[in-house]
Coordinates of C-alpha atoms in Angstrom, one line a residue:
M1 CA -1.1 -45.9 -50.9
G2 CA -2.1 -42.6 -52.5
K3 CA -3.6 -44.3 -55.5
V4 CA -5.5 -46.6 -53.2
L5 CA -6.9 -43.7 -51.2
F6 CA -7.9 -41.9 -54.3
A7 CA -9.7 -44.9 -55.7
R8 CA -11.6 -45.3 -52.4
M9 CA -12.7 -41.6 -52.4
A10 CA -13.6 -41.7 -56.1
T11 CA -15.6 -44.9 -55.7
H12 CA -17.2 -44.4 -52.3
G13 CA -17.0 -40.7 -51.6
R14 CA -19.9 -38.2 -52.3
L15 CA -19.9 -34.6 -53.3
R16 CA -22.0 -33.7 -50.3
Q17 CA -19.4 -35.2 -48.0
L18 CA -16.7 -32.9 -49.5
H19 CA -19.0 -29.9 -49.0
L20 CA -19.5 -31.0 -45.4
L21 CA -15.8 -31.1 -44.7
V22 CA -15.4 -27.5 -45.9
V23 CA -18.4 -26.2 -43.8
L24 CA -17.2 -28.2 -40.8
E25 CA -13.8 -26.5 -40.9
D26 CA -15.4 -23.1 -41.3
C27 CA -18.0 -23.6 -38.6
G28 CA -16.1 -25.7 -36.1
S29 CA -19.3 -27.3 -35.1
I30 CA -21.4 -30.2 -36.4
V31 CA -24.6 -28.5 -35.3
R32 CA -23.9 -25.3 -37.2
A33 CA -22.6 -27.1 -40.2
A34 CA -25.7 -29.3 -40.4
A35 CA -27.9 -26.3 -40.1
Q36 CA -26.0 -24.5 -42.9
L37 CA -26.3 -27.5 -45.2
H38 CA -30.0 -28.1 -44.2
M39 CA -29.1 -31.5 -42.8
S40 CA -30.0 -33.1 -39.5
Q41 CA -27.2 -33.3 -36.9
S42 CA -27.4 -37.1 -37.0
A43 CA -27.1 -37.1 -40.8
A44 CA -24.1 -34.8 -40.8
T45 CA -22.4 -37.0 -38.1
Q46 CA -23.1 -40.1 -40.1
A47 CA -21.8 -38.6 -43.4
L48 CA -18.5 -37.6 -41.6
A49 CA -18.1 -41.0 -40.1
E50 CA -18.7 -42.7 -43.4
F51 CA -16.1 -40.6 -45.1
E52 CA -13.6 -41.2 -42.3
R53 CA -14.2 -44.9 -42.9
V54 CA -13.5 -44.4 -46.6
V55 CA -10.1 -42.8 -46.0
G56 CA -9.3 -44.9 -42.9
M57 CA -8.3 -41.9 -40.9
R58 CA -9.9 -39.5 -38.3
L59 CA -10.5 -36.2 -40.0
F60 CA -11.8 -34.1 -37.1
D61 CA -11.2 -34.2 -33.4
R62 CA -14.0 -33.4 -31.0
H63 CA -13.4 -31.0 -28.1
A64 CA -15.5 -29.1 -25.6
R65 CA -16.4 -26.2 -28.0
G66 CA -16.9 -28.3 -31.1
I67 CA -14.5 -29.9 -33.6
R68 CA -11.2 -29.1 -35.3
P69 CA -9.6 -30.8 -38.3
T70 CA -6.8 -33.3 -37.7
P71 CA -3.7 -32.9 -40.0
A72 CA -5.3 -35.4 -42.3
G73 CA -8.6 -33.5 -42.2
H74 CA -6.9 -30.2 -42.9
A75 CA -5.1 -31.7 -46.0
L76 CA -8.3 -33.2 -47.3
T77 CA -10.4 -30.1 -46.5
S78 CA -8.0 -27.9 -48.5
A79 CA -8.4 -30.1 -51.5
A80 CA -12.2 -30.2 -51.0
R81 CA -12.3 -26.4 -50.8
S82 CA -10.5 -26.1 -54.1
A83 CA -12.9 -28.7 -55.7
M84 CA -15.9 -26.8 -54.4
A85 CA -14.6 -23.5 -55.7
G86 CA -14.1 -25.1 -59.1
L87 CA -17.6 -26.4 -59.1
A88 CA -18.9 -23.0 -58.1
E89 CA -17.2 -21.4 -61.1
A90 CA -18.5 -24.1 -63.3
A91 CA -22.0 -23.4 -61.9
E92 CA -21.7 -19.8 -62.9
S93 CA -20.8 -20.8 -66.4
L94 CA -23.7 -23.2 -66.6
A95 CA -26.0 -20.5 -65.3
A96 CA -24.8 -18.0 -67.9
I97 CA -25.3 -20.6 -70.6
R98 CA -28.8 -21.4 -69.4
Q99 CA -29.7 -17.7 -69.4
G100 CA -28.6 -17.3 -73.0
A101 CA -24.8 -17.2 -73.1
A102 CA -23.6 -19.3 -76.1
T103 CA -20.7 -20.7 -74.3
A104 CA -18.0 -19.8 -71.8
L105 CA -14.3 -18.8 -72.1
R106 CA -12.1 -19.3 -69.1
L107 CA -9.1 -17.0 -68.9
G108 CA -6.4 -16.2 -66.5
A109 CA -4.3 -13.0 -66.5
I110 CA -1.5 -11.4 -64.6
P111 CA -2.2 -7.7 -63.7
A112 CA 0.0 -6.3 -66.5
A113 CA -1.7 -8.5 -69.1
A114 CA -5.2 -7.7 -67.8
Y115 CA -4.5 -4.0 -68.2
A116 CA -2.4 -4.0 -71.4
L117 CA -4.0 -6.9 -73.3
V118 CA -7.3 -8.3 -72.1
S119 CA -9.1 -5.0 -71.3
G120 CA -8.3 -3.7 -74.8
L121 CA -9.6 -6.9 -76.6
L122 CA -12.9 -7.1 -74.9
G123 CA -14.7 -4.3 -76.8
S124 CA -14.2 -5.7 -80.3
F125 CA -14.8 -9.3 -79.0
Y126 CA -18.2 -8.5 -77.5
A127 CA -19.2 -6.5 -80.5
T128 CA -19.2 -9.8 -82.5
H129 CA -19.7 -12.3 -79.6
P130 CA -22.3 -10.7 -77.3
N131 CA -23.5 -13.9 -75.7
V132 CA -20.2 -15.4 -74.5
H133 CA -19.8 -15.8 -70.8
L134 CA -16.2 -14.8 -69.9
E135 CA -14.5 -15.9 -66.6
L136 CA -11.3 -14.0 -65.8
Q137 CA -9.0 -14.9 -62.9
E138 CA -6.3 -12.4 -62.1
D139 CA -3.2 -13.8 -60.3
T140 CA 0.4 -14.5 -60.7
G141 CA 1.6 -16.6 -63.6
A142 CA 3.0 -19.1 -61.2
R143 CA -0.5 -19.8 -59.9
L144 CA -2.4 -19.5 -63.2
L145 CA -0.2 -21.6 -65.5
P146 CA -0.8 -24.9 -63.5
L147 CA -4.6 -24.2 -63.8
L148 CA -4.1 -24.0 -67.6
T149 CA -2.1 -27.2 -67.9
A150 CA -4.6 -29.0 -65.6
G151 CA -7.5 -28.0 -67.9
G152 CA -9.1 -25.4 -65.6
L153 CA -8.4 -22.5 -67.9
D154 CA -8.6 -22.1 -71.7
A155 CA -5.7 -19.6 -71.8
V156 CA -3.5 -17.5 -69.6
F157 CA -2.3 -14.0 -70.5
C158 CA 1.1 -13.6 -68.9
R159 CA 4.8 -13.0 -69.6
A160 CA 6.8 -15.6 -71.5
P161 CA 7.3 -18.5 -69.1
Q162 CA 10.7 -20.2 -68.9
S163 CA 9.0 -23.5 -69.9
L164 CA 5.7 -25.0 -70.6
P165 CA 4.6 -28.7 -70.7
E166 CA 4.6 -30.4 -74.0
G167 CA 1.6 -29.4 -76.2
F168 CA 1.3 -25.9 -74.7
V169 CA 2.6 -22.8 -76.5
F170 CA 3.2 -19.2 -75.6
E171 CA 2.4 -16.6 -78.2
P172 CA 4.1 -13.1 -77.6
L173 CA 1.7 -10.2 -78.3
L174 CA 3.3 -7.1 -76.6
D175 CA 6.9 -6.0 -75.9
D176 CA 7.4 -4.4 -72.5
D177 CA 10.0 -2.7 -70.3
V178 CA 10.4 -1.2 -66.8
V179 CA 9.6 2.3 -65.7
I180 CA 9.9 4.0 -62.3
V181 CA 6.7 5.6 -61.0
A182 CA 5.9 8.0 -58.2
A183 CA 3.1 10.4 -57.1
A184 CA 2.4 13.2 -59.5
N185 CA 3.6 15.7 -56.9
H186 CA 6.8 13.8 -56.2
V187 CA 9.9 16.0 -55.7
L188 CA 11.5 14.5 -58.8
A189 CA 8.4 14.7 -61.0
G190 CA 9.0 16.5 -64.3
R191 CA 12.8 16.6 -64.0
P192 CA 14.5 15.2 -67.2
H193 CA 17.2 12.5 -67.6
L194 CA 17.6 11.6 -63.9
P195 CA 20.4 9.1 -63.1
L196 CA 19.4 6.2 -60.9
G197 CA 21.5 7.6 -58.2
A198 CA 19.1 10.6 -58.0
L199 CA 16.7 8.3 -56.2
T200 CA 18.9 8.1 -53.1
G201 CA 16.8 8.5 -50.0
M202 CA 13.6 7.4 -51.8
R203 CA 11.5 4.6 -50.3
W204 CA 10.5 1.8 -52.6
I205 CA 7.4 -0.2 -52.9
L206 CA 8.6 -3.7 -53.8
P207 CA 7.3 -5.9 -56.6
V208 CA 5.8 -9.2 -55.6
M209 CA 8.4 -12.0 -55.0
N210 CA 9.1 -14.4 -57.9
I211 CA 8.4 -12.1 -60.7
Q212 CA 10.8 -10.4 -63.1
L213 CA 10.4 -6.9 -61.6
R214 CA 11.8 -8.1 -58.3
E215 CA 14.9 -9.5 -60.0
I216 CA 15.5 -6.1 -61.7
F217 CA 15.1 -4.3 -58.4
E218 CA 17.6 -6.6 -56.7
T219 CA 20.2 -6.4 -59.4
Q220 CA 19.9 -2.9 -61.0
V221 CA 18.4 -0.8 -58.3
L222 CA 20.2 -2.2 -55.3
G223 CA 23.4 -2.4 -57.4
V224 CA 23.4 1.4 -57.4
L225 CA 21.4 2.3 -54.3
R226 CA 22.9 -0.1 -51.8
D227 CA 21.2 1.6 -48.8
A228 CA 17.7 1.7 -50.4
Q229 CA 14.8 1.6 -48.1
W230 CA 11.4 0.0 -48.8
F231 CA 8.0 -0.4 -47.4
P232 CA 7.3 -3.7 -45.6
V233 CA 4.7 -4.7 -48.2
S234 CA 4.6 -6.2 -51.7
T235 CA 1.4 -6.1 -53.7
L236 CA -0.2 -7.1 -57.0
S237 CA -3.0 -4.6 -56.4
L238 CA -2.8 -1.4 -58.5
P239 CA -5.2 0.6 -56.2
V240 CA -3.0 -0.3 -53.2
L241 CA 0.1 0.6 -55.1
E242 CA -1.4 3.9 -56.1
G243 CA -2.3 4.7 -52.5
L244 CA 1.2 3.8 -51.2
L245 CA 2.8 6.0 -53.9
Q246 CA 1.2 9.0 -52.1
Q247 CA 3.5 8.5 -49.2
P248 CA 6.5 10.9 -49.0
H249 CA 9.4 10.0 -51.2
A250 CA 7.7 6.7 -52.4
V251 CA 8.7 5.2 -55.7
S252 CA 8.2 1.9 -57.4
L253 CA 9.1 -0.2 -60.5
L254 CA 6.3 -0.9 -62.8
P255 CA 5.8 -2.4 -66.3
R256 CA 5.3 0.3 -68.9
S257 CA 2.4 -1.7 -70.2
I258 CA 0.2 -0.9 -67.1
L259 CA 1.4 2.7 -66.5
A260 CA -1.5 4.1 -68.6
G261 CA -4.0 2.5 -66.3
L262 CA -2.5 4.2 -63.3
Q263 CA -2.0 7.6 -64.9
T264 CA -5.8 7.9 -65.6
S265 CA -6.2 9.2 -62.0
S266 CA -3.6 11.9 -62.5
R267 CA -2.1 10.9 -59.1
V268 CA 0.8 8.9 -60.6
C269 CA 3.6 9.8 -63.0
R270 CA 6.6 8.2 -64.6
L271 CA 10.0 9.6 -63.4
D272 CA 12.4 10.2 -66.3
V273 CA 15.1 7.9 -64.9
D274 CA 17.9 6.5 -67.0
L275 CA 17.1 2.8 -66.6
W276 CA 17.0 0.3 -69.4
A277 CA 15.4 -3.0 -68.2
P278 CA 13.4 -4.9 -70.8
L279 CA 10.8 -7.4 -69.6
A280 CA 9.7 -10.7 -71.0
P281 CA 7.0 -9.9 -73.6
L282 CA 3.3 -10.2 -72.6
G283 CA 1.3 -12.8 -74.5
V284 CA -0.9 -15.7 -74.1
A285 CA -0.3 -19.4 -73.3
Y286 CA -2.7 -22.1 -74.5
L287 CA -3.0 -25.7 -75.7
Q288 CA -1.6 -25.6 -79.2
A289 CA -3.5 -28.5 -80.6
S290 CA -7.0 -27.3 -79.9
P291 CA -7.2 -23.6 -78.9
P292 CA -10.9 -22.6 -78.7
M293 CA -12.3 -20.7 -81.6
L294 CA -13.5 -18.0 -79.2
L295 CA -9.9 -17.5 -78.0
Q296 CA -8.8 -17.1 -81.6
A297 CA -11.5 -14.4 -82.1
L298 CA -10.4 -12.6 -78.9
L299 CA -6.8 -12.6 -80.0
A300 CA -7.3 -11.4 -83.6
P301 CA -6.9 -7.7 -82.9
A302 CA -3.7 -8.1 -80.9
R303 CA -2.2 -10.4 -83.5
Q304 CA -3.0 -7.9 -86.2
A305 CA -1.5 -5.0 -84.2
R306 CA 1.7 -7.0 -83.7
V307 CA 2.0 -7.8 -87.4
L308 CA 1.5 -4.1 -88.3
V309 CA 4.2 -3.0 -85.9
G310 CA 6.7 -5.3 -87.5
V311 CA 5.9 -4.1 -91.1
P312 CA 8.2 -1.2 -92.3
G313 CA 6.2 1.8 -93.3
T314 CA 3.1 1.0 -91.4

């Protein structure tokens, strides 16, 4: 049935109808949606009815104040929203190319890789490739890697994944480990060789679920500090993390690779805690058979730096 419905939508559906679904859900009204899309109300009503006939299901229910999506409508509108977002990104690339960009490079990066790898590579890259339009999505590896394997990204800068589909490869570029950070005026700032137990009574800012830092917190930190308290928030945002660290007795685990980015404000410091917790290396995942030449150019300095680190006497 799924294949049949897909064939119907691919054959008989229109892009304007997908756009209409998204705007209808946002507006909750055919009148307002039609006005936003510069359509007549009758044309919008007819377009919705035609698409409902294509899928053979009612997509929106009418009520006194407008319309609301049915379960089928909500599922289809979510997919339409993703499709429209992808087209909007493609339009940005096309606009950049039309205005003089030679081509586009689509990258994804987890926050640690954006700080420690991507930001340091852009200077030399644009010195030799000034007309390349770069798209960078920052998110978790769990969300970015499926975009890579589906063809929506050219590469993802992330930690070594447990597995990748056949044909894709992960190239390590930077080793990493865990540090404990706090506000620069924290009561423990500047004290050397602290045991983990010295953080008794501190309040933790938790790493986001499903990443390696969270596992280290649950095994190593809670293994020693069984009564540890934490803020009811987990975040990928470094500005948010920096702000929370200003709270009394606040501490957090952080990859060493992005510590320098936080320390530039002089509001955050690393606590000298006896904790050894290596992280999976940072690197880049891409399609092995046909990596874009622009990606190769972007990666060249990081590859060279990694080779030099591994050579005795350099």
